[in-house]
């Protein structure tokens, strides 16, 4: 999401703003995954794999160095995984370097099962069961898995209940997304839908206010009162929110900036808006 200085909100009920125009797979050879299989099927790093082991998800195979195999942080978890059918291989660092193409594996690599997305109605129901003021994210065409993973990590850390992504022309939940999310996906639901516009209409019927992030001409985020059930929609890296999605938003918001840099990385910008929502609710609870 790119950002520029923008006008201020009147602090009244959100008004519609229409005028802005902006631009299952598994490795067949478990012992020698290719580069493509690594991108789709492998996660690595101690925190990421540990979080996956603690979740109820199934891991096909784990490669681990001997010194970690009996480490108290992993020993019991690995034994439990083994009873569920996960294959545990003790290997050396050279083998892990080969499997990950010299990524920072920290001595452990796991082959994951395909990600299981939530149905939209399940995501909504789950979010409402956790709080009377749920916050959901919608990603309108994020293509970089690093950006999507960073958005998920920030969202989960700041109390967002889940994420909705489109099935087409956008990255899904890959191993790279899981790696960047650093374990956040183990406690964060994601739904994948065919049509984002109809999904936003359904969310409105469920009582959510839809806030879309735009480069300019939106309401400055620090002047907007984020109240009730909220959906925050963020756009793609290059184009931002599509015009059709903008028309389905109740309010368009922007981040005022004062430097010479005229744009922000989408995951950074999304994190700033998510934090503003979190800050307002935290401040309100603190006063109470």
Coordinates of C-alpha atoms in Angstrom, one line a residue:
X1 CA 0.0 0.0 0.0
X2 CA 1.4 3.4 -1.0
X3 CA 0.7 6.3 1.3
X4 CA 0.5 10.1 1.1
X5 CA -1.0 12.9 3.2
X6 CA -4.7 12.8 3.3
X7 CA -7.8 14.7 4.6
X8 CA -9.2 14.1 8.1
X9 CA -12.2 12.2 9.2
X10 CA -15.2 14.0 10.8
X11 CA -15.3 11.3 13.5
X12 CA -18.9 10.6 12.6
X13 CA -20.4 7.3 11.3
X14 CA -18.3 5.9 8.5
X15 CA -19.3 7.2 5.1
X16 CA -18.7 5.5 1.8
X17 CA -15.9 6.9 -0.3
X18 CA -16.1 5.9 -4.0
X19 CA -14.1 8.3 -6.0
X20 CA -10.5 7.1 -5.7
X21 CA -8.9 5.2 -8.6
X22 CA -5.7 3.3 -8.1
X23 CA -3.9 1.6 -9.8
X24 CA -1.9 -29.5 -2.9
X25 CA 1.2 -30.8 -3.6
X26 CA 3.7 -33.2 -1.9
X27 CA 7.3 -34.3 -2.7
X28 CA 7.5 -37.7 -4.4
X29 CA 11.2 -38.2 -3.3
X30 CA 11.3 -37.5 0.4
X31 CA 15.1 -37.8 0.6
X32 CA 15.9 -35.3 -2.1
X33 CA 13.4 -32.5 -2.6
X34 CA 13.9 -30.3 -5.6
X35 CA 14.0 -26.5 -5.5
X36 CA 10.3 -26.3 -6.4
X37 CA 9.4 -28.9 -3.7
X38 CA 11.4 -27.0 -1.1
X39 CA 9.4 -23.8 -1.9
X40 CA 6.1 -25.7 -1.6
X41 CA 6.7 -28.3 1.0
X42 CA 9.5 -27.5 3.5
X43 CA 9.7 -25.3 6.6
X44 CA 12.9 -24.9 8.6
X45 CA 14.2 -23.1 11.6
X46 CA 13.8 -24.1 15.3
X47 CA 11.0 -21.7 16.2
X48 CA 9.0 -22.4 13.0
X49 CA 9.2 -26.2 13.2
X50 CA 8.7 -26.2 17.0
X51 CA 5.4 -24.3 16.5
X52 CA 4.4 -26.8 13.8
X53 CA 5.1 -29.7 16.1
X54 CA 3.0 -28.1 18.9
X55 CA 0.0 -27.7 16.5
X56 CA -2.3 -30.4 15.5
X57 CA -1.0 -30.3 11.9
X58 CA 0.6 -33.4 10.4
X59 CA 4.3 -33.3 9.3
X60 CA 5.3 -35.9 6.7
X61 CA 9.0 -36.0 7.5
X62 CA 11.6 -34.2 9.7
X63 CA 15.3 -33.9 9.2
X64 CA 17.2 -33.0 12.3
X65 CA 20.8 -32.9 13.6
X66 CA 21.6 -35.3 16.4
X67 CA 22.3 -32.6 19.0
X68 CA 18.8 -31.3 18.6
X69 CA 17.1 -34.7 18.4
X70 CA 17.3 -35.1 22.1
X71 CA 17.1 -31.5 23.1
X72 CA 14.3 -31.0 25.7
X73 CA 12.6 -28.5 23.5
X74 CA 12.2 -31.1 20.7
X75 CA 12.6 -34.6 22.2
X76 CA 9.0 -35.2 23.5
X77 CA 7.5 -33.3 20.5
X78 CA 9.4 -35.5 18.0
X79 CA 8.4 -38.7 19.8
X80 CA 4.7 -37.6 19.6
X81 CA 5.1 -36.8 16.0
X82 CA 6.6 -40.2 15.3
X83 CA 3.7 -41.9 16.9
X84 CA 1.4 -40.1 14.4
X85 CA 3.5 -41.4 11.5
X86 CA 6.0 -38.7 10.9
X87 CA 9.4 -40.0 9.7
X88 CA 12.3 -38.7 11.8
X89 CA 15.8 -38.6 10.1
X90 CA 19.0 -37.7 12.0
X91 CA 21.3 -36.0 9.5
X92 CA 24.3 -33.7 9.5
X93 CA 24.4 -30.0 8.7
X94 CA 25.7 -30.8 5.2
X95 CA 22.5 -32.7 4.4
X96 CA 20.3 -29.9 5.7
X97 CA 22.3 -27.4 3.6
X98 CA 21.6 -29.6 0.5
X99 CA 17.9 -29.9 1.3
X100 CA 17.3 -26.2 1.9
X101 CA 19.8 -24.9 -0.7
X102 CA 21.9 -23.4 2.1
X103 CA 19.0 -21.6 3.8
X104 CA 19.3 -20.7 7.6
X105 CA 17.8 -24.0 8.8
X106 CA 19.2 -23.9 12.3
X107 CA 19.6 -27.7 12.4
X108 CA 16.0 -28.8 11.6
X109 CA 13.8 -29.1 8.5
X110 CA 10.3 -30.4 8.2
X111 CA 8.2 -31.4 5.2
X112 CA 4.6 -30.2 5.7
X113 CA 1.3 -31.4 4.6
X114 CA -0.8 -29.1 2.4
X115 CA -2.3 -26.1 4.3
X116 CA -6.0 -26.6 5.3
X117 CA -7.9 -23.5 4.7
X118 CA -11.0 -22.6 6.7
X119 CA -14.4 -22.1 5.1
X120 CA -15.5 -18.5 5.2
X121 CA -18.5 -19.2 7.5
X122 CA -16.1 -21.1 9.9
X123 CA -13.7 -18.1 10.0
X124 CA -16.5 -15.7 10.8
X125 CA -18.0 -17.9 13.4
X126 CA -14.6 -18.5 15.0
X127 CA -13.8 -14.8 15.1
X128 CA -17.1 -13.9 16.7
X129 CA -16.7 -16.6 19.3
X130 CA -13.4 -15.0 20.5
X131 CA -14.5 -11.4 20.9
X132 CA -17.5 -9.1 20.4
X133 CA -15.3 -6.8 18.3
X134 CA -13.4 -9.2 15.9
X135 CA -10.9 -7.9 13.4
X136 CA -10.4 -9.8 10.1
X137 CA -7.9 -9.1 7.3
X138 CA -8.6 -9.3 3.6
X139 CA -5.6 -9.4 1.2
X140 CA -6.6 -8.2 -2.3
X141 CA -3.9 -9.9 -4.5
X142 CA -0.7 -10.1 -2.4
X143 CA 1.8 -11.9 -4.6
X144 CA 5.0 -11.9 -2.5
X145 CA 5.0 -14.7 0.1
X146 CA 7.3 -12.7 2.4
X147 CA 4.7 -9.8 2.5
X148 CA 1.9 -12.2 3.2
X149 CA 3.9 -14.0 5.9
X150 CA 4.8 -10.7 7.6
X151 CA 1.2 -9.5 7.5
X152 CA 0.1 -12.7 9.2
X153 CA 2.8 -12.5 11.8
X154 CA 1.8 -8.9 12.7
X155 CA -1.9 -9.6 12.6
X156 CA -1.7 -12.6 14.9
X157 CA 0.6 -10.7 17.3
X158 CA -1.9 -7.8 17.5
X159 CA -5.0 -9.8 18.0
X160 CA -6.5 -10.1 14.5
X161 CA -8.7 -13.2 14.3
X162 CA -8.0 -14.3 10.7
X163 CA -7.2 -13.6 7.1
X164 CA -9.1 -14.0 3.8
X165 CA -7.3 -14.4 0.5
X166 CA -8.5 -14.9 -3.1
X167 CA -8.0 -18.2 -4.9
X168 CA -6.7 -16.6 -8.1
X169 CA -3.9 -14.1 -8.8
X170 CA -2.5 -14.2 -5.3
X171 CA -0.1 -16.2 -3.3
X172 CA -1.5 -18.9 -1.0
X173 CA -0.1 -20.4 2.2
X174 CA 3.3 -21.8 1.1
X175 CA 6.2 -22.9 3.2
X176 CA 7.8 -19.5 2.6
X177 CA 4.7 -17.8 4.1
X178 CA 4.9 -20.2 7.0
X179 CA 8.6 -19.5 7.6
X180 CA 8.1 -15.7 7.5
X181 CA 5.1 -16.0 9.8
X182 CA 7.4 -17.6 12.3
X183 CA 4.7 -19.9 13.9
X184 CA 1.9 -17.4 13.8
X185 CA -0.2 -19.6 11.4
X186 CA -0.5 -22.2 14.1
X187 CA -2.9 -19.9 15.9
X188 CA -4.3 -17.9 13.0
X189 CA -7.0 -19.0 10.6
X190 CA -7.0 -18.4 6.8
X191 CA -9.9 -18.7 4.4
X192 CA -9.5 -18.8 0.6
X193 CA -12.5 -17.5 -1.4
X194 CA -13.4 -17.4 -5.1
X195 CA -14.8 -13.8 -5.2
X196 CA -13.6 -11.1 -2.8
X197 CA -16.4 -8.7 -3.7
X198 CA -19.2 -11.1 -2.8
X199 CA -17.2 -12.1 0.3
X200 CA -17.2 -8.4 1.5
X201 CA -20.9 -8.2 0.9
X202 CA -21.4 -11.3 3.1
X203 CA -19.2 -9.8 5.8
X204 CA -21.3 -6.7 5.8
X205 CA -24.4 -8.8 6.4
X206 CA -22.6 -10.4 9.3
X207 CA -22.2 -6.9 10.9
X208 CA -18.6 -6.0 9.8
X209 CA -17.5 -2.5 8.7
X210 CA -15.2 -2.7 5.8
X211 CA -12.1 -0.4 5.8
X212 CA -9.9 -0.3 2.7
X213 CA -6.4 1.0 2.6
X214 CA -5.5 3.4 -0.2
X215 CA -2.5 5.5 -1.3
X216 CA -4.1 8.9 -0.8
X217 CA -7.5 10.7 -0.4
X218 CA -8.6 8.3 2.3
X219 CA -9.3 9.2 5.9
X220 CA -6.1 9.6 8.0
X221 CA -5.9 6.5 10.1
X222 CA -5.4 8.4 13.4
X223 CA -8.7 10.2 12.9
X224 CA -10.8 7.2 12.2
X225 CA -12.6 5.5 15.1
X226 CA -12.3 1.8 14.5
X227 CA -15.3 0.5 16.4
X228 CA -17.1 -2.8 16.4
X229 CA -16.5 -5.7 14.1
X230 CA -13.9 -4.7 11.5
X231 CA -12.6 -6.0 8.2
X232 CA -9.3 -4.4 7.0
X233 CA -8.6 -4.8 3.3
X234 CA -5.1 -4.3 2.0
X235 CA -4.1 -4.2 -1.7
X236 CA -1.5 -5.7 -3.9
X237 CA 2.2 -4.6 -3.9
X238 CA 1.9 -2.9 -7.3
X239 CA -1.7 -1.8 -7.8
X240 CA -3.1 -1.4 -4.3
X241 CA -6.9 -2.0 -4.0
X242 CA -8.8 -2.6 -7.2
X243 CA -11.5 -0.1 -8.0
X244 CA -14.2 -2.8 -7.6
X245 CA -13.0 -3.6 -4.1
X246 CA -12.8 0.1 -3.2
X247 CA -16.5 0.4 -4.1
X248 CA -17.3 -2.5 -1.7
X249 CA -15.5 -0.7 1.2
X250 CA -17.5 1.5 3.7
X251 CA -14.4 3.7 4.5
X252 CA -11.1 4.2 2.7
X253 CA -8.2 5.1 4.9
X254 CA -4.6 6.3 4.3
X255 CA -1.4 6.8 6.3
X256 CA -0.2 10.4 6.2
X257 CA 3.6 10.6 5.6
X258 CA 5.9 13.6 5.6
X259 CA 9.1 12.4 4.2
X260 CA 10.3 12.4 0.6
X261 CA 9.6 8.7 0.2
X262 CA 6.1 8.4 -1.3
X263 CA 5.3 4.8 -0.7
X264 CA 5.5 2.1 2.0
X265 CA 5.9 -1.7 1.7
X266 CA 2.5 -3.3 1.8
X267 CA 3.3 -5.4 4.9
X268 CA 4.7 -2.4 6.7
X269 CA 1.7 -0.3 5.9
X270 CA -0.7 -3.0 6.8
X271 CA 1.1 -3.4 10.2
X272 CA 0.7 0.3 10.9
X273 CA -3.0 0.2 10.3
X274 CA -3.4 -3.0 12.4
X275 CA -1.5 -1.3 15.2
X276 CA -3.7 1.7 15.1
X277 CA -6.8 -0.5 15.5
X278 CA -5.0 -2.3 18.4
X279 CA -3.9 1.0 20.0
X280 CA -7.3 2.4 20.0
X281 CA -8.8 -0.6 21.7
X282 CA -6.0 -1.0 24.1
X283 CA -6.2 2.7 25.1
X284 CA -10.0 2.3 25.6
X285 CA -9.6 -0.7 27.9
X286 CA -6.8 1.0 29.8
X287 CA -9.1 4.0 30.6
X288 CA -11.8 1.7 31.7

